[in-house]
mmCIF file of C-alpha atoms in Angstrom:
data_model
loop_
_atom_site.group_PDB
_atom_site.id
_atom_site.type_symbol
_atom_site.label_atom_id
_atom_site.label_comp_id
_atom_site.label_asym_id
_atom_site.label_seq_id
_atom_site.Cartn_x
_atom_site.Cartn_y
_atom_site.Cartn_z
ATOM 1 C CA UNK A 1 6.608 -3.008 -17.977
ATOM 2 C CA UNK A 2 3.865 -0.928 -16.342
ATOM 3 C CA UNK A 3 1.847 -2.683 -13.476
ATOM 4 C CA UNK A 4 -0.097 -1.547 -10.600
ATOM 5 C CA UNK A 5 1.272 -2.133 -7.304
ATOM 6 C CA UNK A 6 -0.156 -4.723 -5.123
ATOM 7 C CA UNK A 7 2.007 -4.428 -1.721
ATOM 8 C CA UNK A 8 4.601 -2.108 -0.785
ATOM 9 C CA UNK A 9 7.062 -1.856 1.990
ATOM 10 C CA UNK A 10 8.477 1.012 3.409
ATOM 11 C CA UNK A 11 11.488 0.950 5.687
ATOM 12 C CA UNK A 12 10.414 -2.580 6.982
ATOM 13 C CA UNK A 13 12.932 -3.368 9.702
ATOM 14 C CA UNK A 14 12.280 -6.568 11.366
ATOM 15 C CA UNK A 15 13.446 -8.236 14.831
ATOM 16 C CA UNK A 16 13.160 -11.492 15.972
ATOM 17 C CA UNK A 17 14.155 -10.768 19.991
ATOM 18 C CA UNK A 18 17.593 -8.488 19.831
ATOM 19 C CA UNK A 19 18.286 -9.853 16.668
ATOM 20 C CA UNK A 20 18.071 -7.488 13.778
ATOM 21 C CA UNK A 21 16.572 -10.134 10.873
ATOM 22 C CA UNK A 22 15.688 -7.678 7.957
ATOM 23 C CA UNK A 23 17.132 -4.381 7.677
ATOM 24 C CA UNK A 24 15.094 -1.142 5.922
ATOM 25 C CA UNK A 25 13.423 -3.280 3.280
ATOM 26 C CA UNK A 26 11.814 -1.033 1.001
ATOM 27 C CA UNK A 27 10.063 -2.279 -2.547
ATOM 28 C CA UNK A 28 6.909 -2.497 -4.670
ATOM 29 C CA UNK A 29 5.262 -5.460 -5.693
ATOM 30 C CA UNK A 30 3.304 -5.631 -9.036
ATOM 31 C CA UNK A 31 0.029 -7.331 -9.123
ATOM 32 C CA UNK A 32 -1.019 -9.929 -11.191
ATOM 33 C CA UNK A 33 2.896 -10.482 -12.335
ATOM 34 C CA UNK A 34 5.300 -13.120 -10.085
ATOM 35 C CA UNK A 35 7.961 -11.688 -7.774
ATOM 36 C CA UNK A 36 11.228 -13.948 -7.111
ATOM 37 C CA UNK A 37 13.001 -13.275 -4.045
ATOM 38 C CA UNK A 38 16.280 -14.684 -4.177
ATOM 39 C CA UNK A 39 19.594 -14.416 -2.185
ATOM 40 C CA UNK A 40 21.914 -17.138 -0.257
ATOM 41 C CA UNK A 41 20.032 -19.261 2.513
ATOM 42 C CA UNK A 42 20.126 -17.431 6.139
ATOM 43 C CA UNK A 43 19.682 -13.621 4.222
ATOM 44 C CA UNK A 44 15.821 -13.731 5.475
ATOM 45 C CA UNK A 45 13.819 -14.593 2.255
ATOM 46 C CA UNK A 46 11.645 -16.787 4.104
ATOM 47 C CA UNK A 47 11.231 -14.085 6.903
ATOM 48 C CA UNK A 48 10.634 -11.095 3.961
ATOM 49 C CA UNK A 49 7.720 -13.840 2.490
ATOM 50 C CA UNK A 50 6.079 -14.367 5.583
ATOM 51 C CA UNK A 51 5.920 -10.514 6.507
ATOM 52 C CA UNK A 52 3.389 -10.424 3.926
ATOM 53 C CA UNK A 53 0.679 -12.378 5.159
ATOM 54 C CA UNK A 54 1.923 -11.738 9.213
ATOM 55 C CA UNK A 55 3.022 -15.455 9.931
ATOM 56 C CA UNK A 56 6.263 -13.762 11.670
ATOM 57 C CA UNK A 57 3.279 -12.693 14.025
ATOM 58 C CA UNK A 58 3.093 -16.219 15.524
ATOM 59 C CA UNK A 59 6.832 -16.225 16.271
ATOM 60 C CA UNK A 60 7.380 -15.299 19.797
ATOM 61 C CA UNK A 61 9.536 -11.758 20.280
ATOM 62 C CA UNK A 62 8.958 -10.696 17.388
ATOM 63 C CA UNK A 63 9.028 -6.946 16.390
ATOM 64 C CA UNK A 64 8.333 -5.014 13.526
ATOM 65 C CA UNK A 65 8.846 -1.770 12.328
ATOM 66 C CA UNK A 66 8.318 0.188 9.283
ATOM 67 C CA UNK A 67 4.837 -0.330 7.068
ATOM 68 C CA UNK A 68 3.663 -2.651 4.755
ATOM 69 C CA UNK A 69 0.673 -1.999 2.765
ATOM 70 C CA UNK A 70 -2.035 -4.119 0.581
ATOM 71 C CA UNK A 71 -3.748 -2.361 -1.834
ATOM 72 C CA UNK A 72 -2.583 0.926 -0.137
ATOM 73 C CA UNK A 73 -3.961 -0.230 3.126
ATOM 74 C CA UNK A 74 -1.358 -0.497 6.146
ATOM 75 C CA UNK A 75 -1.455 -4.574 7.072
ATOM 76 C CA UNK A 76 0.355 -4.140 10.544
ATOM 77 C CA UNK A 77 -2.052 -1.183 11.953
ATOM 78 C CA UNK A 78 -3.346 -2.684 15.246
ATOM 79 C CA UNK A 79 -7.211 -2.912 13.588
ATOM 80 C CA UNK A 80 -5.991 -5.353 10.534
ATOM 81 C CA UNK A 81 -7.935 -8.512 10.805
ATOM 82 C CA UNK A 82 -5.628 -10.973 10.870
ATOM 83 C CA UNK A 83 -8.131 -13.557 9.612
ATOM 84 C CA UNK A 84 -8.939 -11.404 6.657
ATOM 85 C CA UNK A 85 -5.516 -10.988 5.903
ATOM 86 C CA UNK A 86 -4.625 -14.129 5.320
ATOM 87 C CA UNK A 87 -7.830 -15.024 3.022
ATOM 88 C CA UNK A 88 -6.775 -12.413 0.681
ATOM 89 C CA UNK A 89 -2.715 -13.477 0.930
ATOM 90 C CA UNK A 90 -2.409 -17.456 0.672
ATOM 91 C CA UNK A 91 0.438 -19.411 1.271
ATOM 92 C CA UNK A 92 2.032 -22.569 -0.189
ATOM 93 C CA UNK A 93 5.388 -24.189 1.854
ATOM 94 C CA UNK A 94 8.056 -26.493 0.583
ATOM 95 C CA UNK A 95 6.883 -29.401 1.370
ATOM 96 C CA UNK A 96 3.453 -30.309 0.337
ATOM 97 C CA UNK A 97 1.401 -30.262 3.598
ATOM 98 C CA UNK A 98 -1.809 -31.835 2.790
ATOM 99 C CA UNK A 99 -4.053 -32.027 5.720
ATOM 100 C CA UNK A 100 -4.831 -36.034 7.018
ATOM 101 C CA UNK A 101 -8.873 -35.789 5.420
ATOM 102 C CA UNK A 102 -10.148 -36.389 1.630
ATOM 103 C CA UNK A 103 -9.541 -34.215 -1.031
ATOM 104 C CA UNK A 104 -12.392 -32.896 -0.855
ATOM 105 C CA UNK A 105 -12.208 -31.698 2.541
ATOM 106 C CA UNK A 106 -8.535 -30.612 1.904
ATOM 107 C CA UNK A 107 -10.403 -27.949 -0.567
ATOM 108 C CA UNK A 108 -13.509 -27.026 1.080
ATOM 109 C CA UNK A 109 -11.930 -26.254 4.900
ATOM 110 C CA UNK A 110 -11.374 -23.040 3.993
ATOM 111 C CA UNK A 111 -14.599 -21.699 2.858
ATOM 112 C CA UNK A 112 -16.386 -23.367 5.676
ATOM 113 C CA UNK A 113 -14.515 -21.315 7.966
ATOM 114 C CA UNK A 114 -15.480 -18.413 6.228
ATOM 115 C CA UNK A 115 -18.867 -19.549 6.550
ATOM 116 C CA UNK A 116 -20.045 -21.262 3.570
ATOM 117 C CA UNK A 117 -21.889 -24.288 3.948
ATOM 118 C CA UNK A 118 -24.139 -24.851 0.831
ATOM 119 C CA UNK A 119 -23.551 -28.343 -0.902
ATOM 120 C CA UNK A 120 -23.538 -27.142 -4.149
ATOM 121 C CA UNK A 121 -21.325 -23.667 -3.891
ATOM 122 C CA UNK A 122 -19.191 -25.916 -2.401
ATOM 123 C CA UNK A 123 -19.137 -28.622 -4.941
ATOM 124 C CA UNK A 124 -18.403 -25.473 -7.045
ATOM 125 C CA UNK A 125 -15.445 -24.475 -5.321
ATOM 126 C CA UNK A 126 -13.739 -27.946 -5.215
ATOM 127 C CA UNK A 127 -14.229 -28.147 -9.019
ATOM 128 C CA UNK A 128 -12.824 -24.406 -9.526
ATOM 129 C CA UNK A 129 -10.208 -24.784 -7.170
ATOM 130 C CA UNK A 130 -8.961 -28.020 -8.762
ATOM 131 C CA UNK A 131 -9.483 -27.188 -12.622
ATOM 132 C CA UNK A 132 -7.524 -23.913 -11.834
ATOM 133 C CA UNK A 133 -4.382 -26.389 -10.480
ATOM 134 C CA UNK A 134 -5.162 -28.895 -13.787
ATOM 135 C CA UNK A 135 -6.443 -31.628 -11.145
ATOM 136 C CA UNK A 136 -10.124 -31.815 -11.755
ATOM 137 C CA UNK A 137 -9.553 -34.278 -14.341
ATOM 138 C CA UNK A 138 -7.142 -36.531 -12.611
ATOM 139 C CA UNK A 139 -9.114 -36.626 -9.173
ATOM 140 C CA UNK A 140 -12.946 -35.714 -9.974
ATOM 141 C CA UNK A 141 -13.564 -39.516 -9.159
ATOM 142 C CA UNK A 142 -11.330 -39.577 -6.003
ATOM 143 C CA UNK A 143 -12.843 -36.599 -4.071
ATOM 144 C CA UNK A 144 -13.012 -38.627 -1.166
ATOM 145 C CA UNK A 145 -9.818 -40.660 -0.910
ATOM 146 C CA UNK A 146 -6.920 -38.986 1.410
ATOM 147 C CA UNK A 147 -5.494 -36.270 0.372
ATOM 148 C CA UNK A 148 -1.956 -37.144 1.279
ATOM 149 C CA UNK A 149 -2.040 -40.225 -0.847
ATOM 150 C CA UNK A 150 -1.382 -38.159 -4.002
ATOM 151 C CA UNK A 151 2.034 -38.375 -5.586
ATOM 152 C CA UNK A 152 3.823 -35.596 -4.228
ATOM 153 C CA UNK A 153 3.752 -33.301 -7.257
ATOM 154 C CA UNK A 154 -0.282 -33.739 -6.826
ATOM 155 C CA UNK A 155 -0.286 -32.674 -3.249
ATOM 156 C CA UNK A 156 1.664 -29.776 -3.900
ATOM 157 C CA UNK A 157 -1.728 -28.808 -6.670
ATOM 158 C CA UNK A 158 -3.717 -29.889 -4.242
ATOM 159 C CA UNK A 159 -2.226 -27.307 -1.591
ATOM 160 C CA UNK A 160 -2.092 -24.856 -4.482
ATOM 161 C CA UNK A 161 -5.789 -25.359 -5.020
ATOM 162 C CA UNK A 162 -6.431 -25.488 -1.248
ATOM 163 C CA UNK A 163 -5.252 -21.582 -1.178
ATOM 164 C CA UNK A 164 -6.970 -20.465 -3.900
ATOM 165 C CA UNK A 165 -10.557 -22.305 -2.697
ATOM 166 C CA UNK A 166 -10.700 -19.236 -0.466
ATOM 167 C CA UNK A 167 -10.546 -16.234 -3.466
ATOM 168 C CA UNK A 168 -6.801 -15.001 -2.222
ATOM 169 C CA UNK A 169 -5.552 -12.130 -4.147
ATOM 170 C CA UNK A 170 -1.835 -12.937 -3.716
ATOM 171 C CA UNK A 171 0.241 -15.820 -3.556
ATOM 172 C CA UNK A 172 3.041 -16.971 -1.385
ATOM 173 C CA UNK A 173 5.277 -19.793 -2.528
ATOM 174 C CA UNK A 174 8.239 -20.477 -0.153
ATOM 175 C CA UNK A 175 10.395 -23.178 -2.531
ATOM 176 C CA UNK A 176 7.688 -24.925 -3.224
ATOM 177 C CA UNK A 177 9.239 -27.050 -6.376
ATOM 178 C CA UNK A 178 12.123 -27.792 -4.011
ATOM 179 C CA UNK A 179 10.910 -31.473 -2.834
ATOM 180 C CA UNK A 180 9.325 -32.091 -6.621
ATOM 181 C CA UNK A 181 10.989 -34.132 -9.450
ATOM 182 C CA UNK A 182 11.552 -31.958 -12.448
ATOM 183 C CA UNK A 183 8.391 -33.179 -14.378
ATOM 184 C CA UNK A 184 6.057 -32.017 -11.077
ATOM 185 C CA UNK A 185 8.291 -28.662 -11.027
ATOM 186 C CA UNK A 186 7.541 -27.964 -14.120
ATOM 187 C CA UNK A 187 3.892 -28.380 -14.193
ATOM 188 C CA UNK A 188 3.860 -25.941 -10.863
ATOM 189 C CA UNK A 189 6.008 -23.291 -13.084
ATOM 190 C CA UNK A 190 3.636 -23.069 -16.304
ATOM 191 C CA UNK A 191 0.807 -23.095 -13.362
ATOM 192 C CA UNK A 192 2.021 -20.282 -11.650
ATOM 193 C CA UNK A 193 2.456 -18.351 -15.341
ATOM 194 C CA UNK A 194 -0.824 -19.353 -15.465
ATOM 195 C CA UNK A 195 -2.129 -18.121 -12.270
ATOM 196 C CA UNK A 196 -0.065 -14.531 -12.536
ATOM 197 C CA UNK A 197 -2.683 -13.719 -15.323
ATOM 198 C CA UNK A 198 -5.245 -13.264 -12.435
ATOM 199 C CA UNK A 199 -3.271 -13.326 -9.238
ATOM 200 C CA UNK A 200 -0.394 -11.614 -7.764
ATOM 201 C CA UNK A 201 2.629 -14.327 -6.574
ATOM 202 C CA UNK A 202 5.855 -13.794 -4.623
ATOM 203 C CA UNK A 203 8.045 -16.612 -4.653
ATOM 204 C CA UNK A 204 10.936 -17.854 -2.099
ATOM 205 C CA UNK A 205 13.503 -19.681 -4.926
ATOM 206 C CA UNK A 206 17.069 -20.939 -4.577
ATOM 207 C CA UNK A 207 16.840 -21.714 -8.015
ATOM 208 C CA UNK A 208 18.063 -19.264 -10.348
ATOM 209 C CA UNK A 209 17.024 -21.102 -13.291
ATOM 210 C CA UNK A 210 13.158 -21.003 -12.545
ATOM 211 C CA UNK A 211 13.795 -17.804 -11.034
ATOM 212 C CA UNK A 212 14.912 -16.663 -14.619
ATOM 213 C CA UNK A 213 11.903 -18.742 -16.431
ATOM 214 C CA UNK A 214 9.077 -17.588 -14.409
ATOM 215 C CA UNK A 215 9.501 -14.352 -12.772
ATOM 216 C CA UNK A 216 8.758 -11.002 -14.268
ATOM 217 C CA UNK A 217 10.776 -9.497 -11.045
ATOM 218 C CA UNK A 218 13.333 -10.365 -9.035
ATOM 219 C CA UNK A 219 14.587 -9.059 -5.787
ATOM 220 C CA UNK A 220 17.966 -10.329 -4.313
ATOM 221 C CA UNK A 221 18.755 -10.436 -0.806
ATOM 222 C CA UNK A 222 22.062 -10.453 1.126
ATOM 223 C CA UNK A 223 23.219 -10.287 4.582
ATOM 224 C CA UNK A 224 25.295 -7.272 5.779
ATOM 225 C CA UNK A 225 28.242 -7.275 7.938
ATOM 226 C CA UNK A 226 26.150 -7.143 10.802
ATOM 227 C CA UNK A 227 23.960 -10.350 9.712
ATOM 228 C CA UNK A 228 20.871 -8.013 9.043
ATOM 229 C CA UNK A 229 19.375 -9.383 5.943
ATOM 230 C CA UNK A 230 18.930 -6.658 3.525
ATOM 231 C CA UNK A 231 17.525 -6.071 -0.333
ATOM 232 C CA UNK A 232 20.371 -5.454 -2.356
ATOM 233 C CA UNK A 233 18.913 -5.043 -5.988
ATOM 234 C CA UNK A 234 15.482 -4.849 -7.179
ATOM 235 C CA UNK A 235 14.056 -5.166 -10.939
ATOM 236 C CA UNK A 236 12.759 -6.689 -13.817
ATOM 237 C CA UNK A 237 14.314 -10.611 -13.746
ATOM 238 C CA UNK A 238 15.657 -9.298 -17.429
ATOM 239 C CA UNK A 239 17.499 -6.670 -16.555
ATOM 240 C CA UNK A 240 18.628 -8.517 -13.561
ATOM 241 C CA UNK A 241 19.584 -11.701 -14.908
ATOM 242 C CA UNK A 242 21.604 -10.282 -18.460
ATOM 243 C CA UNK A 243 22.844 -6.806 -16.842
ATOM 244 C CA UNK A 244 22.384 -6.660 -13.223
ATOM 245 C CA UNK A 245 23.624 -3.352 -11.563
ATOM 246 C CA UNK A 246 25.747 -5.040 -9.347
ATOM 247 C CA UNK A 247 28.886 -7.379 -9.403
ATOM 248 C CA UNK A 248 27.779 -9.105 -6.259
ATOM 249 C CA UNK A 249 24.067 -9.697 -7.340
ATOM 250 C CA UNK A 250 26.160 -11.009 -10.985
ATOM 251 C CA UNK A 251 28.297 -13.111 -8.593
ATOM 252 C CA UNK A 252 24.836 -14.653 -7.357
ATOM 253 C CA UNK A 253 22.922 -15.343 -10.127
ATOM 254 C CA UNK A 254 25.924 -16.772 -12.214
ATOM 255 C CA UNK A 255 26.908 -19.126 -9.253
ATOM 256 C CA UNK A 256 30.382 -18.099 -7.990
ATOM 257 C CA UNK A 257 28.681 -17.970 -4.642
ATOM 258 C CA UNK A 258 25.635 -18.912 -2.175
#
């Protein structure tokens, strides 16, 4: 497959105090496709995810080293805007965390911090936002009931749509079908196919099923024998998943460990 790159990495070594988390963590990301990181829990997926959008920034002692680059831009040069940053890289968690106001105000908090305030382009964004998550229907007549009485599988949409109210350009998912019932995990998976047409979206996944159904790459993480998380194998979630280069990464993805 032929895409344009969206973020790279380039010898991305990161610390959290003395301890050496990820170790020389080089890859490129293609836009508009999803990217599955995988591996066995404690091998730093979740740390490798939230390099991207500089959450590991609000982690005291933290260090890193190496670049990483949106767009061919360099995100951890000292003039980044943080702020920026993070409106053009969302991010969705594993549990659904809806924010104690309506729905409507779960979807409109981030444009008003970026300083729109009209009625109506905001009434536009709500109805965007939702339609995009397949929730306009089910709550255009609920706007202003709380947000976090939604099933679950809703509130995870509605967090979805909450991200995308702001125009990212890529999307962070850290297991965030984890805490769904099948039926809600599978409406997130065809929305994220969905979404890839027009966004680019990394995803944290323990399962190597969905990892297998959704992703168009797949990157697999292991810790060394020093603990350092590190990317063992990187490609296309075909190649990966019927002929992977490597008997540990087959070991993985067929279950005989993690």
């Amino acid at each position: 497959m032929d895409y344009d790159i969206k973020i790279s990495t380039k010898s991305v070594n990161l610390y959290y105090g003395k301890f050496h988390a990820l170790g020389d963590i080089t890859f490129d990301i293609p836009a508009r496709a999803i990217t599955a990181i995988i591996g066995p829990s404690g091998c730093g997926k979740s740390t490798l995810l939230r390099l991207f959008n500089r959450m590991n920034d609000l982690i005291p002692g933290v260090t890193v080293e190496g670049e990483v680059y949106l767009n061919d831009v360099p995100i951890y040069d000292k003039d980044m805007d943080v702020v920026s940053l993070r409106q053009k890289i969302g991010m969705v968690f594993q549990k659904p965390n809806v924010f104690p106001m309506s729905i409507y105000e779960n979807i409109v908090i981030g444009p008003k911090r970026h300083g729109i305030r009209g009625k109506r382009k905001l009434n536009e964004i709500v109805e965007h936002s939702l339609s995009q998550v397949a929730l306009w229907d089910e709550l255009k007549d609920i706007l202003n009931k709380p947000g976090q009485g939604l099933a679950m599988g809703q509130q995870q949409r509605l967090c979805i749509a909450r991200a995308l109210a702001v125009e990212p350009e890529v999307l962070l998912m850290d297991e965030s079908c984890s805490a769904l019932d099948p039926q809600s995990t599978m409406k997130i998976e065809d929305l994220m196919q969905t979404l890839a047409e027009k966004y680019t979206i990394i995803i944290v996944t323990h399962n190597m099923e969905q990892a297998a159904r959704v992703s168009d790459m797949s990157a697999f993480m292991m810790i060394d024998e020093n603990k350092i998380g590190r990317l063992h194998e990187y490609s296309e979630t075909s190649q990966m998943f019927i002929n992977p280069k490597d008997k540990l990464t087959e070991d993985y993805i067929t279950g005989r460990f993690g």
